[in-house]
PDB file of C-alpha atoms in Angstrom:
ATOM      1  CA  UNK A   1      -2.892  27.963 -16.022  1.00 58.00           C
ATOM      2  CA  UNK A   2      -6.250  26.938 -17.453  1.00 61.00           C
ATOM      3  CA  UNK A   3      -6.835  23.341 -16.291  1.00 61.00           C
ATOM      4  CA  UNK A   4      -9.690  22.730 -18.715  1.00 59.00           C
ATOM      5  CA  UNK A   5     -12.738  20.717 -17.695  1.00 57.00           C
ATOM      6  CA  UNK A   6     -11.122  18.679 -14.906  1.00 54.00           C
ATOM      7  CA  UNK A   7     -13.031  18.476 -11.624  1.00 63.00           C
ATOM      8  CA  UNK A   8      -9.697  18.992  -9.902  1.00 88.00           C
ATOM      9  CA  UNK A   9      -5.997  18.371 -10.331  1.00 90.00           C
ATOM     10  CA  UNK A  10      -4.200  16.265  -7.693  1.00 89.00           C
ATOM     11  CA  UNK A  11      -0.628  16.280  -8.982  1.00 91.00           C
ATOM     12  CA  UNK A  12       1.528  17.903 -11.637  1.00 92.00           C
ATOM     13  CA  UNK A  13       4.879  17.073 -13.196  1.00 92.00           C
ATOM     14  CA  UNK A  14       6.975  19.447 -15.279  1.00 92.00           C
ATOM     15  CA  UNK A  15       9.157  17.651 -17.815  1.00 92.00           C
ATOM     16  CA  UNK A  16      11.976  20.047 -18.612  1.00 92.00           C
ATOM     17  CA  UNK A  17      13.325  18.012 -21.560  1.00 92.00           C
ATOM     18  CA  UNK A  18      10.093  18.572 -23.529  1.00 94.00           C
ATOM     19  CA  UNK A  19       8.920  21.782 -21.811  1.00 92.00           C
ATOM     20  CA  UNK A  20       5.623  20.099 -20.932  1.00 94.00           C
ATOM     21  CA  UNK A  21       3.479  20.228 -17.793  1.00 94.00           C
ATOM     22  CA  UNK A  22       1.424  17.089 -17.051  1.00 95.00           C
ATOM     23  CA  UNK A  23      -1.591  17.478 -14.724  1.00 95.00           C
ATOM     24  CA  UNK A  24      -3.358  14.400 -13.283  1.00 95.00           C
ATOM     25  CA  UNK A  25      -7.122  14.985 -13.044  1.00 93.00           C
ATOM     26  CA  UNK A  26      -9.612  13.355 -10.699  1.00 92.00           C
ATOM     27  CA  UNK A  27     -11.743  12.661 -13.785  1.00 93.00           C
ATOM     28  CA  UNK A  28      -9.161  10.119 -14.986  1.00 94.00           C
ATOM     29  CA  UNK A  29      -7.643  12.377 -17.652  1.00 95.00           C
ATOM     30  CA  UNK A  30      -4.137  13.854 -17.850  1.00 96.00           C
ATOM     31  CA  UNK A  31      -3.996  17.372 -19.260  1.00 95.00           C
ATOM     32  CA  UNK A  32      -0.739  18.219 -21.022  1.00 95.00           C
ATOM     33  CA  UNK A  33       0.520  21.757 -21.572  1.00 95.00           C
ATOM     34  CA  UNK A  34       3.259  21.716 -24.218  1.00 94.00           C
ATOM     35  CA  UNK A  35       5.571  24.751 -24.561  1.00 92.00           C
ATOM     36  CA  UNK A  36       4.723  25.531 -20.960  1.00 93.00           C
ATOM     37  CA  UNK A  37       7.613  27.926 -20.303  1.00 91.00           C
ATOM     38  CA  UNK A  38       6.254  30.194 -23.050  1.00 92.00           C
ATOM     39  CA  UNK A  39       2.473  29.825 -22.747  1.00 88.00           C
ATOM     40  CA  UNK A  40       2.105  29.005 -19.020  1.00 86.00           C
ATOM     41  CA  UNK A  41      -0.972  27.027 -20.097  1.00 84.00           C
ATOM     42  CA  UNK A  42      -3.039  30.192 -20.556  1.00 86.00           C
ATOM     43  CA  UNK A  43      -5.073  28.716 -23.416  1.00 87.00           C
ATOM     44  CA  UNK A  44      -5.758  25.416 -21.683  1.00 87.00           C
ATOM     45  CA  UNK A  45      -4.221  22.029 -22.412  1.00 93.00           C
ATOM     46  CA  UNK A  46      -2.635  21.321 -25.804  1.00 94.00           C
ATOM     47  CA  UNK A  47      -3.533  17.628 -25.503  1.00 95.00           C
ATOM     48  CA  UNK A  48      -5.070  15.150 -23.113  1.00 95.00           C
ATOM     49  CA  UNK A  49      -4.252  11.540 -22.287  1.00 97.00           C
ATOM     50  CA  UNK A  50      -6.822   8.993 -21.111  1.00 97.00           C
ATOM     51  CA  UNK A  51      -5.400   5.600 -20.078  1.00 97.00           C
ATOM     52  CA  UNK A  52      -7.148   2.739 -21.899  1.00 97.00           C
ATOM     53  CA  UNK A  53      -6.902  -0.991 -21.271  1.00 96.00           C
ATOM     54  CA  UNK A  54      -8.514  -3.560 -23.586  1.00 94.00           C
ATOM     55  CA  UNK A  55     -10.352  -0.761 -25.454  1.00 93.00           C
ATOM     56  CA  UNK A  56     -11.958   0.632 -22.280  1.00 95.00           C
ATOM     57  CA  UNK A  57     -11.189   3.677 -20.175  1.00 94.00           C
ATOM     58  CA  UNK A  58      -9.044   2.332 -17.343  1.00 94.00           C
ATOM     59  CA  UNK A  59      -8.694   5.473 -15.218  1.00 94.00           C
ATOM     60  CA  UNK A  60     -11.232   6.886 -12.770  1.00 92.00           C
ATOM     61  CA  UNK A  61      -9.563   9.169 -10.248  1.00 94.00           C
ATOM     62  CA  UNK A  62      -5.932  10.043 -11.065  1.00 95.00           C
ATOM     63  CA  UNK A  63      -3.780  11.317  -8.224  1.00 94.00           C
ATOM     64  CA  UNK A  64      -0.056  10.875  -8.950  1.00 95.00           C
ATOM     65  CA  UNK A  65       1.987  11.612 -12.067  1.00 97.00           C
ATOM     66  CA  UNK A  66       5.672  11.093 -12.850  1.00 96.00           C
ATOM     67  CA  UNK A  67       7.788  10.859 -15.987  1.00 95.00           C
ATOM     68  CA  UNK A  68      11.113   9.160 -16.584  1.00 92.00           C
ATOM     69  CA  UNK A  69      12.778   8.461 -19.943  1.00 91.00           C
ATOM     70  CA  UNK A  70       9.686   9.582 -21.874  1.00 95.00           C
ATOM     71  CA  UNK A  71       7.469   7.136 -19.979  1.00 95.00           C
ATOM     72  CA  UNK A  72       4.397   8.437 -18.158  1.00 97.00           C
ATOM     73  CA  UNK A  73       3.502   6.882 -14.786  1.00 97.00           C
ATOM     74  CA  UNK A  74       0.101   7.477 -13.194  1.00 98.00           C
ATOM     75  CA  UNK A  75      -1.588   6.431  -9.978  1.00 97.00           C
ATOM     76  CA  UNK A  76      -5.362   6.086  -9.751  1.00 96.00           C
ATOM     77  CA  UNK A  77      -7.150   5.764  -6.405  1.00 93.00           C
ATOM     78  CA  UNK A  78     -10.390   4.614  -8.041  1.00 90.00           C
ATOM     79  CA  UNK A  79     -13.039   4.669  -5.316  1.00 86.00           C
ATOM     80  CA  UNK A  80     -11.224   6.329  -2.401  1.00 77.00           C
ATOM     81  CA  UNK A  81     -13.381   4.371   0.072  1.00 82.00           C
ATOM     82  CA  UNK A  82     -12.278   1.015  -1.356  1.00 85.00           C
ATOM     83  CA  UNK A  83      -8.897  -0.133  -0.002  1.00 84.00           C
ATOM     84  CA  UNK A  84      -8.411  -2.422  -3.014  1.00 88.00           C
ATOM     85  CA  UNK A  85      -9.414  -0.092  -5.894  1.00 89.00           C
ATOM     86  CA  UNK A  86      -6.016   1.440  -6.692  1.00 94.00           C
ATOM     87  CA  UNK A  87      -4.215   1.108 -10.008  1.00 96.00           C
ATOM     88  CA  UNK A  88      -0.969   2.200 -11.592  1.00 97.00           C
ATOM     89  CA  UNK A  89      -0.553   2.893 -15.294  1.00 97.00           C
ATOM     90  CA  UNK A  90       2.597   2.928 -17.397  1.00 97.00           C
ATOM     91  CA  UNK A  91       2.299   4.725 -20.757  1.00 97.00           C
ATOM     92  CA  UNK A  92       5.116   4.844 -23.293  1.00 96.00           C
ATOM     93  CA  UNK A  93       6.065   7.794 -25.524  1.00 97.00           C
ATOM     94  CA  UNK A  94       4.696  10.459 -23.200  1.00 96.00           C
ATOM     95  CA  UNK A  95       5.839  13.286 -25.475  1.00 96.00           C
ATOM     96  CA  UNK A  96       3.566  12.080 -28.303  1.00 96.00           C
ATOM     97  CA  UNK A  97       0.694  10.450 -26.388  1.00 97.00           C
ATOM     98  CA  UNK A  98      -2.721  11.971 -26.976  1.00 97.00           C
ATOM     99  CA  UNK A  99      -6.355  10.870 -26.718  1.00 97.00           C
ATOM    100  CA  UNK A 100      -7.277   7.336 -25.627  1.00 98.00           C
ATOM    101  CA  UNK A 101      -3.882   5.726 -25.080  1.00 98.00           C
ATOM    102  CA  UNK A 102      -3.304   2.010 -24.424  1.00 97.00           C
ATOM    103  CA  UNK A 103      -1.342   1.354 -21.233  1.00 97.00           C
ATOM    104  CA  UNK A 104       1.949  -0.536 -21.567  1.00 96.00           C
ATOM    105  CA  UNK A 105       1.425  -1.992 -18.083  1.00 96.00           C
ATOM    106  CA  UNK A 106      -1.493  -1.918 -15.651  1.00 97.00           C
ATOM    107  CA  UNK A 107      -0.658  -2.736 -12.040  1.00 96.00           C
ATOM    108  CA  UNK A 108      -3.380  -3.459  -9.480  1.00 94.00           C
ATOM    109  CA  UNK A 109      -4.150  -5.738  -6.534  1.00 90.00           C
ATOM    110  CA  UNK A 110      -2.288  -6.422  -3.320  1.00 90.00           C
ATOM    111  CA  UNK A 111      -2.137  -3.399  -1.029  1.00 92.00           C
ATOM    112  CA  UNK A 112      -2.712  -0.969  -3.873  1.00 92.00           C
ATOM    113  CA  UNK A 113      -5.827   0.775  -2.597  1.00 91.00           C
ATOM    114  CA  UNK A 114      -5.329   4.537  -2.434  1.00 93.00           C
ATOM    115  CA  UNK A 115      -2.056   5.372  -4.240  1.00 95.00           C
ATOM    116  CA  UNK A 116      -1.931   9.111  -3.668  1.00 94.00           C
ATOM    117  CA  UNK A 117       1.510   9.859  -5.128  1.00 95.00           C
ATOM    118  CA  UNK A 118       4.300   8.233  -7.138  1.00 97.00           C
ATOM    119  CA  UNK A 119       7.909   8.757  -8.153  1.00 95.00           C
ATOM    120  CA  UNK A 120      10.322   6.825 -10.354  1.00 94.00           C
ATOM    121  CA  UNK A 121      14.009   6.493  -9.490  1.00 91.00           C
ATOM    122  CA  UNK A 122      16.938   4.646 -11.032  1.00 87.00           C
ATOM    123  CA  UNK A 123      18.955   2.505  -8.620  1.00 84.00           C
ATOM    124  CA  UNK A 124      22.326   1.273  -9.953  1.00 84.00           C
ATOM    125  CA  UNK A 125      22.542  -2.501  -9.929  1.00 85.00           C
ATOM    126  CA  UNK A 126      18.844  -2.882  -9.100  1.00 86.00           C
ATOM    127  CA  UNK A 127      16.980  -1.180 -11.922  1.00 87.00           C
ATOM    128  CA  UNK A 128      14.112   1.271 -11.941  1.00 90.00           C
ATOM    129  CA  UNK A 129      11.923   1.697  -8.858  1.00 92.00           C
ATOM    130  CA  UNK A 130       8.311   2.837  -9.100  1.00 95.00           C
ATOM    131  CA  UNK A 131       7.680   4.190  -5.599  1.00 95.00           C
ATOM    132  CA  UNK A 132       4.085   4.568  -4.407  1.00 96.00           C
ATOM    133  CA  UNK A 133       2.721   6.447  -1.380  1.00 95.00           C
ATOM    134  CA  UNK A 134      -0.203   4.165  -0.456  1.00 95.00           C
ATOM    135  CA  UNK A 135      -2.442   5.964   2.016  1.00 92.00           C
ATOM    136  CA  UNK A 136      -5.307   3.614   2.921  1.00 91.00           C
ATOM    137  CA  UNK A 137      -3.095   0.576   3.569  1.00 93.00           C
ATOM    138  CA  UNK A 138      -0.330   2.472   5.411  1.00 93.00           C
ATOM    139  CA  UNK A 139       2.570   1.363   3.219  1.00 94.00           C
ATOM    140  CA  UNK A 140       5.216   2.656   0.884  1.00 94.00           C
ATOM    141  CA  UNK A 141       5.308   0.304  -2.104  1.00 96.00           C
ATOM    142  CA  UNK A 142       8.408  -0.072  -4.263  1.00 94.00           C
ATOM    143  CA  UNK A 143       7.925  -1.906  -7.559  1.00 95.00           C
ATOM    144  CA  UNK A 144      11.173  -2.990  -9.236  1.00 93.00           C
ATOM    145  CA  UNK A 145      11.830  -3.247 -12.959  1.00 92.00           C
ATOM    146  CA  UNK A 146      15.224  -4.941 -13.373  1.00 89.00           C
ATOM    147  CA  UNK A 147      17.529  -3.826 -16.192  1.00 87.00           C
ATOM    148  CA  UNK A 148      16.473  -5.104 -19.623  1.00 85.00           C
ATOM    149  CA  UNK A 149      12.972  -6.061 -18.394  1.00 88.00           C
ATOM    150  CA  UNK A 150       9.700  -4.650 -19.734  1.00 88.00           C
ATOM    151  CA  UNK A 151       7.441  -4.838 -16.659  1.00 93.00           C
ATOM    152  CA  UNK A 152       7.544  -4.137 -12.961  1.00 94.00           C
ATOM    153  CA  UNK A 153       7.370  -7.102 -10.586  1.00 91.00           C
ATOM    154  CA  UNK A 154       5.685  -7.500  -7.193  1.00 92.00           C
ATOM    155  CA  UNK A 155       6.321  -4.673  -4.731  1.00 94.00           C
ATOM    156  CA  UNK A 156       8.465  -4.494  -1.655  1.00 93.00           C
ATOM    157  CA  UNK A 157       6.406  -3.018   1.211  1.00 94.00           C
ATOM    158  CA  UNK A 158       7.503  -0.629   3.942  1.00 93.00           C
ATOM    159  CA  UNK A 159       5.042   0.202   6.728  1.00 93.00           C
ATOM    160  CA  UNK A 160       4.406   3.973   6.836  1.00 91.00           C
ATOM    161  CA  UNK A 161       1.268   5.578   8.318  1.00 90.00           C
ATOM    162  CA  UNK A 162      -1.101   7.610   6.116  1.00 90.00           C
ATOM    163  CA  UNK A 163       1.325   8.724   3.438  1.00 91.00           C
ATOM    164  CA  UNK A 164       0.296  11.772   1.435  1.00 90.00           C
ATOM    165  CA  UNK A 165       3.226  12.279  -0.936  1.00 91.00           C
ATOM    166  CA  UNK A 166       6.682  11.150  -2.007  1.00 92.00           C
ATOM    167  CA  UNK A 167       9.418  13.218  -3.647  1.00 88.00           C
ATOM    168  CA  UNK A 168      12.866  12.443  -5.035  1.00 85.00           C
ATOM    169  CA  UNK A 169      15.732  14.615  -3.823  1.00 80.00           C
ATOM    170  CA  UNK A 170      19.519  14.562  -4.297  1.00 73.00           C
ATOM    171  CA  UNK A 171      21.125  11.183  -5.080  1.00 78.00           C
ATOM    172  CA  UNK A 172      17.728   9.495  -5.606  1.00 75.00           C
ATOM    173  CA  UNK A 173      16.833   9.780  -1.933  1.00 80.00           C
ATOM    174  CA  UNK A 174      13.131   9.979  -1.073  1.00 85.00           C
ATOM    175  CA  UNK A 175      11.244  12.352   1.186  1.00 86.00           C
ATOM    176  CA  UNK A 176       7.834  11.190   2.405  1.00 86.00           C
ATOM    177  CA  UNK A 177       4.999  13.283   3.825  1.00 86.00           C
ATOM    178  CA  UNK A 178       2.512  11.675   6.171  1.00 84.00           C
ATOM    179  CA  UNK A 179      -0.649  12.705   8.007  1.00 79.00           C
ATOM    180  CA  UNK A 180      -1.260   9.888  10.528  1.00 74.00           C
ATOM    181  CA  UNK A 181      -3.807  11.769  12.640  1.00 71.00           C
ATOM    182  CA  UNK A 182      -5.818  12.996   9.646  1.00 64.00           C
ATOM    183  CA  UNK A 183      -5.363  16.573  10.816  1.00 60.00           C
ATOM    184  CA  UNK A 184      -3.260  19.486   9.636  1.00 54.00           C
ATOM    185  CA  UNK A 185      -0.204  18.069  11.401  1.00 53.00           C
ATOM    186  CA  UNK A 186       1.653  16.668   8.403  1.00 50.00           C
ATOM    187  CA  UNK A 187       5.129  15.376   9.010  1.00 50.00           C
ATOM    188  CA  UNK A 188       8.127  14.622   6.846  1.00 49.00           C
ATOM    189  CA  UNK A 189       9.549  11.143   7.342  1.00 47.00           C
TER     190      UNK A 189
END
């Protein structure tokens, strides 16, 4: 796959329903490879998405990407040395988004400093959970969007040391990867 001009890619998400691969770049741009099963991205991205807020580029250093119900979710660590610089972006109509795209919701503040990975899961009776592996503040953050609501509320926090990634497995269960010693001794939690 030709990742275009990105300095590097931190996360990818393949959306089977649209046959599109989304790649989160550390330059704040998402590269999208439509018809991925056929082209494998050999000719580079077919479109790019740059999160915008109030007519300004809102993204700096994207790390996590997830999609659910045609909504694109992104995490941005900003300045990795600043424990308060993290942001989350929610972008509607992922299958058609291209260019400078206004965010439907921007989430920042609190313990959102270095959100290295994200996932979105549906929990019956609760709503949609936006789950964030927050590395610099040693927490797993779970933002809840109740049924019939537009935006996510304040997060529930779970102490977890130096999270690196989060993944959804069977029955909406989560697997977390952590590197508490900062060495090559990752562990699954």
